[in-house]
Coordinates of C-alpha atoms and ligand atoms in Angstrom, one line a residue:
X1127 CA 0.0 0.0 0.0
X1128 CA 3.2 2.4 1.1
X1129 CA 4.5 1.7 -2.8
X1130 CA 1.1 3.1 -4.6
X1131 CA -0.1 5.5 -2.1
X1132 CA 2.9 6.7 0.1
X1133 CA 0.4 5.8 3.2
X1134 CA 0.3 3.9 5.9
X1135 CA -2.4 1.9 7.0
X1136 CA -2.9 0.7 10.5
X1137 CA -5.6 -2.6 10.2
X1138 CA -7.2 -4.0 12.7
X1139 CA -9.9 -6.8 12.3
X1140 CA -12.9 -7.4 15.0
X1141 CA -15.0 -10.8 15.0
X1142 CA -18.1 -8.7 15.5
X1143 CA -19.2 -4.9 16.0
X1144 CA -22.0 -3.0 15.9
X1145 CA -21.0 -0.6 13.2
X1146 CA -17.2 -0.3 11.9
X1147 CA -18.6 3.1 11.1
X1148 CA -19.8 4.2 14.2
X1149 CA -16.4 2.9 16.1
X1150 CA -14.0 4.4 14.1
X1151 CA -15.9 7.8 14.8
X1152 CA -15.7 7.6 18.8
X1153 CA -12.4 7.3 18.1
X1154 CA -11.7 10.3 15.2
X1155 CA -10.4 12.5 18.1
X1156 CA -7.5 10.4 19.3
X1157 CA -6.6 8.6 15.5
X1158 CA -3.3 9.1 14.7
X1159 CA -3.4 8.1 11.0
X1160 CA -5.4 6.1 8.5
X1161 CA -6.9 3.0 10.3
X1162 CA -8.8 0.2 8.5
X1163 CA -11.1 -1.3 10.9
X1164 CA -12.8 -5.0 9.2
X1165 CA -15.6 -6.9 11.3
X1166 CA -16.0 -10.2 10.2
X1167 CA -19.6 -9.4 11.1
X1168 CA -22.0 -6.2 11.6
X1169 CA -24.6 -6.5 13.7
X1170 CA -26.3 -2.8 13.1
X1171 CA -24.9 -1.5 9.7
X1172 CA -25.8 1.8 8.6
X1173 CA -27.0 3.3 5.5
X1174 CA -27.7 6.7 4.7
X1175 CA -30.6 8.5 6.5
X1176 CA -30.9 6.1 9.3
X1177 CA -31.1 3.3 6.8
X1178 CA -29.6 0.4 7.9
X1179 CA -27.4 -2.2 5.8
X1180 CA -27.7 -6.0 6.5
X1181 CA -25.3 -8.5 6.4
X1182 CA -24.9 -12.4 7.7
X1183 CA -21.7 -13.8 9.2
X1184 CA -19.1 -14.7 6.7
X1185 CA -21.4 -13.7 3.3
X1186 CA -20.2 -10.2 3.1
X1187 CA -17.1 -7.9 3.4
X1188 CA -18.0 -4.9 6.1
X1189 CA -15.2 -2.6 6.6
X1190 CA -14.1 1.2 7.2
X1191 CA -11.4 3.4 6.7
X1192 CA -10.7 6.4 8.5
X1193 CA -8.6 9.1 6.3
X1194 CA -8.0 12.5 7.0
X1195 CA -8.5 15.8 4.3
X1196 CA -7.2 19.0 4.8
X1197 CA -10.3 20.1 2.2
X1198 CA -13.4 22.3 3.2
X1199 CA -16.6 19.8 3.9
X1200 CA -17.9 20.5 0.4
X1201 CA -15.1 19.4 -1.8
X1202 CA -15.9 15.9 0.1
X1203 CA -19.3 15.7 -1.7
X1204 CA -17.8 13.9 -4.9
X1205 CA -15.8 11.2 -1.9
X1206 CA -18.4 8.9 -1.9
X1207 CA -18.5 8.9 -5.8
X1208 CA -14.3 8.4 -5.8
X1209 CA -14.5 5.6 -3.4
X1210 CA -17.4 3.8 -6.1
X1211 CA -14.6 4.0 -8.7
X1212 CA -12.1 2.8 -6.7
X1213 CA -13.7 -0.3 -5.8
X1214 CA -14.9 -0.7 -9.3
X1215 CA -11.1 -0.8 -10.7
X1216 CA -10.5 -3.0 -7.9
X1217 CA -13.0 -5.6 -8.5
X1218 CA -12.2 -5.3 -12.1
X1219 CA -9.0 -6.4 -11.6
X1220 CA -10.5 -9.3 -10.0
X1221 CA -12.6 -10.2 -12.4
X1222 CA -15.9 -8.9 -11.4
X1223 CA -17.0 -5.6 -13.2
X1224 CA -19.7 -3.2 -11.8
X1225 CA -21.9 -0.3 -12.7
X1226 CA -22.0 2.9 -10.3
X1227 CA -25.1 4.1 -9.4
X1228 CA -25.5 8.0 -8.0
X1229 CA -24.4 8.5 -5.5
X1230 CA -23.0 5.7 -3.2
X1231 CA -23.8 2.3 -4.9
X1232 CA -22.1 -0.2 -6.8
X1233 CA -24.3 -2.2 -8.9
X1234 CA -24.0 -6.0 -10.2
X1235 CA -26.2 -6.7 -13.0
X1236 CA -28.6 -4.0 -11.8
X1237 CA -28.7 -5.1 -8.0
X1238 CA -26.5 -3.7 -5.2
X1239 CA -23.4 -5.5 -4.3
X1240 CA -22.0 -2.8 -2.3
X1241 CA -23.0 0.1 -0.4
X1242 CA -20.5 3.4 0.5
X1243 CA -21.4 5.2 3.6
X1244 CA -18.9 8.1 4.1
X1245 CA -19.7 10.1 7.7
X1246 CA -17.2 12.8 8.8
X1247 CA -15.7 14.5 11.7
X1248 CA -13.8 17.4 12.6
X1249 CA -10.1 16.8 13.3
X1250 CA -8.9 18.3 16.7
X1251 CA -5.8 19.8 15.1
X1252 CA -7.5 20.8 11.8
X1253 CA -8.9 19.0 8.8
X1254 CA -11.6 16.6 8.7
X1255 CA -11.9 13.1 9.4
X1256 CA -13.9 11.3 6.8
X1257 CA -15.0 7.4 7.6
X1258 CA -15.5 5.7 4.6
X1259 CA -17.9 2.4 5.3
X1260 CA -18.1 -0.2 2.7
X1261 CA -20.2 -3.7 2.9
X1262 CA -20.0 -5.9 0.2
X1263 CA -22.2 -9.0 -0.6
X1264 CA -20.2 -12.1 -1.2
X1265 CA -22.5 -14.5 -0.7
X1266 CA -26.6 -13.9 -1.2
X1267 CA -27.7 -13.9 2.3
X1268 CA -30.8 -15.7 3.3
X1269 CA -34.0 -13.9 2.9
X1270 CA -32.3 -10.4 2.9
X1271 CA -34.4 -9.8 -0.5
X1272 CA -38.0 -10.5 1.2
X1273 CA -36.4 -8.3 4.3
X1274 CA -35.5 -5.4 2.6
X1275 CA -38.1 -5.6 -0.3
X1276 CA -35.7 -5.6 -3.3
X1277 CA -33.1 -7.8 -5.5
X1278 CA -29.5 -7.4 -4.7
X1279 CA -26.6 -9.0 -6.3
X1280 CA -23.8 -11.0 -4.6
X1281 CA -20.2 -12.3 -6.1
X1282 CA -19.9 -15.8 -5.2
X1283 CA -16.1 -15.2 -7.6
X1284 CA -15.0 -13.2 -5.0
X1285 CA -16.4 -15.5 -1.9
X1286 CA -13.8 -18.0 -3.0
X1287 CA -10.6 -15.7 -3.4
X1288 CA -8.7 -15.6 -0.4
X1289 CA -10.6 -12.9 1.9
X1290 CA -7.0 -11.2 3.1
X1291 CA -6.0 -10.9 -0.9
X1292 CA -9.4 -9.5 -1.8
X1293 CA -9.1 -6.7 0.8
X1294 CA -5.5 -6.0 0.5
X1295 CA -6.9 -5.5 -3.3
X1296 CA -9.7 -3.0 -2.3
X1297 CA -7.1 -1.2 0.2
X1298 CA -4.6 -0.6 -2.2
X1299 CA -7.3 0.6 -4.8
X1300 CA -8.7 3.2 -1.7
X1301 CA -5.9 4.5 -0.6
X1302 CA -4.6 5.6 -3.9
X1303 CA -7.9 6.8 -5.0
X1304 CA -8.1 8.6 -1.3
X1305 CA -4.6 10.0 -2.4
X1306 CA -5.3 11.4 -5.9
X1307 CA -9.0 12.6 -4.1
X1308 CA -6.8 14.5 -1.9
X1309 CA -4.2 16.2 -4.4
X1310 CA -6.6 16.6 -7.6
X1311 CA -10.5 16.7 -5.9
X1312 CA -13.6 14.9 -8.1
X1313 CA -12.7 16.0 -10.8
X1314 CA -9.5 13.5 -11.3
X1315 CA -12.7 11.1 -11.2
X1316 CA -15.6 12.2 -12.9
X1317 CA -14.6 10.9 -16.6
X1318 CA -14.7 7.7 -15.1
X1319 CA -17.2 7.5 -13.2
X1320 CA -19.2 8.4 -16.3
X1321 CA -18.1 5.2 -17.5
X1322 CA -18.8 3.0 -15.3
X1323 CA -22.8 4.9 -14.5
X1324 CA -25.4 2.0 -14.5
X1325 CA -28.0 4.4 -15.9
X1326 CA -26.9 6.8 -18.9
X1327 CA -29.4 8.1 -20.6
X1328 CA -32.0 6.4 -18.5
X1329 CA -35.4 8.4 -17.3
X1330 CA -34.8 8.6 -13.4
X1331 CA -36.7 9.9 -10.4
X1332 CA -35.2 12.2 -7.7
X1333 CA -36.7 10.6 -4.5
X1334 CA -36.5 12.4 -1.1
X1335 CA -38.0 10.5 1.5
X1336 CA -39.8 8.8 -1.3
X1337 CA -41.7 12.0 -2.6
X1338 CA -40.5 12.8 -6.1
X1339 CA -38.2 16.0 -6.1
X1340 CA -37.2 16.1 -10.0
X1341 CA -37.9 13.8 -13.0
X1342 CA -35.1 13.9 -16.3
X1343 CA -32.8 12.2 -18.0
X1344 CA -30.0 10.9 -15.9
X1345 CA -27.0 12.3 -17.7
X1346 CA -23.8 12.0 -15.8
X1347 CA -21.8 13.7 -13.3
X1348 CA -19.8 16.7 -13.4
X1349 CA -16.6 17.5 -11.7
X1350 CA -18.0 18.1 -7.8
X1351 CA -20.0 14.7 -8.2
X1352 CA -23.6 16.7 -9.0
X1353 CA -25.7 14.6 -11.0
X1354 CA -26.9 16.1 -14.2
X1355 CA -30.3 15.7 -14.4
X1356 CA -32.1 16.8 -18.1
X1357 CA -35.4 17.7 -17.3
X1358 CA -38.8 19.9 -18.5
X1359 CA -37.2 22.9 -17.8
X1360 CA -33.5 22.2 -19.2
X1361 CA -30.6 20.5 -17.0
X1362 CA -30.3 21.0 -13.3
X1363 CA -27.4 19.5 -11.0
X1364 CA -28.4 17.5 -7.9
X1365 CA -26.5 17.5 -4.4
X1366 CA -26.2 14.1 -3.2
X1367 CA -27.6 14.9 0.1
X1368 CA -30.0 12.3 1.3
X1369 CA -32.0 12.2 -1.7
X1370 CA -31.9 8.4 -3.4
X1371 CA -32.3 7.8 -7.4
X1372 CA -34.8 5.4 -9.3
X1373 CA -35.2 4.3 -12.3
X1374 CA -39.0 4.9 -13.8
Ligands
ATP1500 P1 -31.1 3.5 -2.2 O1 -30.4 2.2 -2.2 O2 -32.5 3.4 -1.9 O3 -30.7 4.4 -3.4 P2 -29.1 4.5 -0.6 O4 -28.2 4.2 -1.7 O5 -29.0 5.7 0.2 O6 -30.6 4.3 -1.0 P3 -28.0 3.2 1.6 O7 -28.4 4.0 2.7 O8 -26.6 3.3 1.0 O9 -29.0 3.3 0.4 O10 -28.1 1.6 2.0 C1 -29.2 1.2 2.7 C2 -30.2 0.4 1.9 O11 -29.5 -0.7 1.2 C3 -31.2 -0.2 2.7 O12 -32.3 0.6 2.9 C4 -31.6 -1.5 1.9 O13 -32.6 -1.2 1.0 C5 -30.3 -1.8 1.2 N1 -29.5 -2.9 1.8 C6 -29.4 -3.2 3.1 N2 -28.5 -4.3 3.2 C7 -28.2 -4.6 1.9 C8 -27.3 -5.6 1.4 N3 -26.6 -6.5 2.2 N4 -27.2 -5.7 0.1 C9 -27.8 -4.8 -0.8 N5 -28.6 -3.9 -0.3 C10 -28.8 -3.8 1.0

């Protein structure tokens, strides 16, 4: 990881936690430098909004990484977007490609195979602590469709790699994504994240707390992470916020 990224990585791994999330922000105040913190199982993952993200012992890949940004709050907008890309070139190289979906999804044929949940915190010396929460499916878990009402996709390829070489992938793939966010912003990102978008071109529904906000044509993102929406009344940008995208 030193050789791509010229950072150092403290990992830690857990048998179980509540959130890797929620730990590695009680301790943003007293981290020294980037720690990855991997529970082997979750028992109260989070989503955005309060949502929550399931997962069953030994079918999925829950982790966090703690990085800190000497960036004002609102160049980190496009960091959940960056991170989508990174694991994309990572699982890429190991042989599983993926769409991105806006703003913090990564698709496998259509259904979500990972989730990106990036919360922040000031740094007592400065700067700001982001924690960048990832679970991936490896395995379909029992009955998590009927629980959470919709399909999701799983990589049974990547359950049988060995689980240390498959996150050593994904951290190397971070942390020099999290280094080139750092230097260069969204923008270093946004041509390819409009390559890998699940939904060019594809009539979609901005949902906030599932009212409809804005209808258009999904068309990409530009160089904060906005999605450019095309619309009755011309092309608007959209802040991720906690707003969620569908298509119709
Ligand atoms: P949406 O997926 O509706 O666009 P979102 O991207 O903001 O919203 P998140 O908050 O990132 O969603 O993730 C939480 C949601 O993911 C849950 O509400 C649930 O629908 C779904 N989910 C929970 N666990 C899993 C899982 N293991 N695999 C796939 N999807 C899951």
């Amino acid at each position: 990881i030193e050789q791509r990224s010229r950072a150092q990585v403290a990992v830690e791994v857990v048998g179980q936690t509540g959130s890797t999330n929620a730990d590695l922000l009680a301790r943003a105040s007293t981290l020294e430098g980037p720690v990855l913190l991997v529970a082997e199982h979750q028992t109260a993952g989070r989503g955005r909004a309060g949502r929550s993200w399931l997962s069953a012992p030994g079918d999925s890949l829950t982790f966090s990484l703690a990085w800190k940004f000497d960036l004002p709050l609102q160049q980190l907008a496009g960091l959940p977007l960056a991170v989508g890309v990174a694991l994309a070139d990572a699982l890429s190289a190991c042989g599983v490609q993926v769409q991105l979906k806006w703003p913090n999804d990564v698709l496998k044929d259509g259904s979500k195979l990972a989730g990106v949940l990036i919360e922040t915190q000031a740094a007592p010396g400065g700067g700001i602590w982001a924690v960048i929460g990832i679970g991936m499916n490896l395995r379909m878990p029992d009955d998590l469709e009927e629980r959470i009402g919709r399909t999701v996709a799983a990589a049974p390829w990547l359950a049988r790699m060995d689980r240390d070489d498959l996150m050593a992938a994904l951290l190397a793939s971070l942390a020099a994504a999290l280094g080139e966010f750092r230097q260069a912003g969204f923008g270093a990102f946004s041509a390819r994240w409009n390559r890998l978008h699940a939904w060019p071109g594809r009539r979609v529904s901005i949902l906030d707390n599932g009212a409809v906000l804005h209808d258009g044509i999904a068309a990409g993102v530009d160089d904060s992470g906005r999605l450019l929406l095309d619309g009755a009344e011309g092309r608007i940008t959209v802040l991720a916020g906690d707003v969620s995208l569908r298509t119709r």
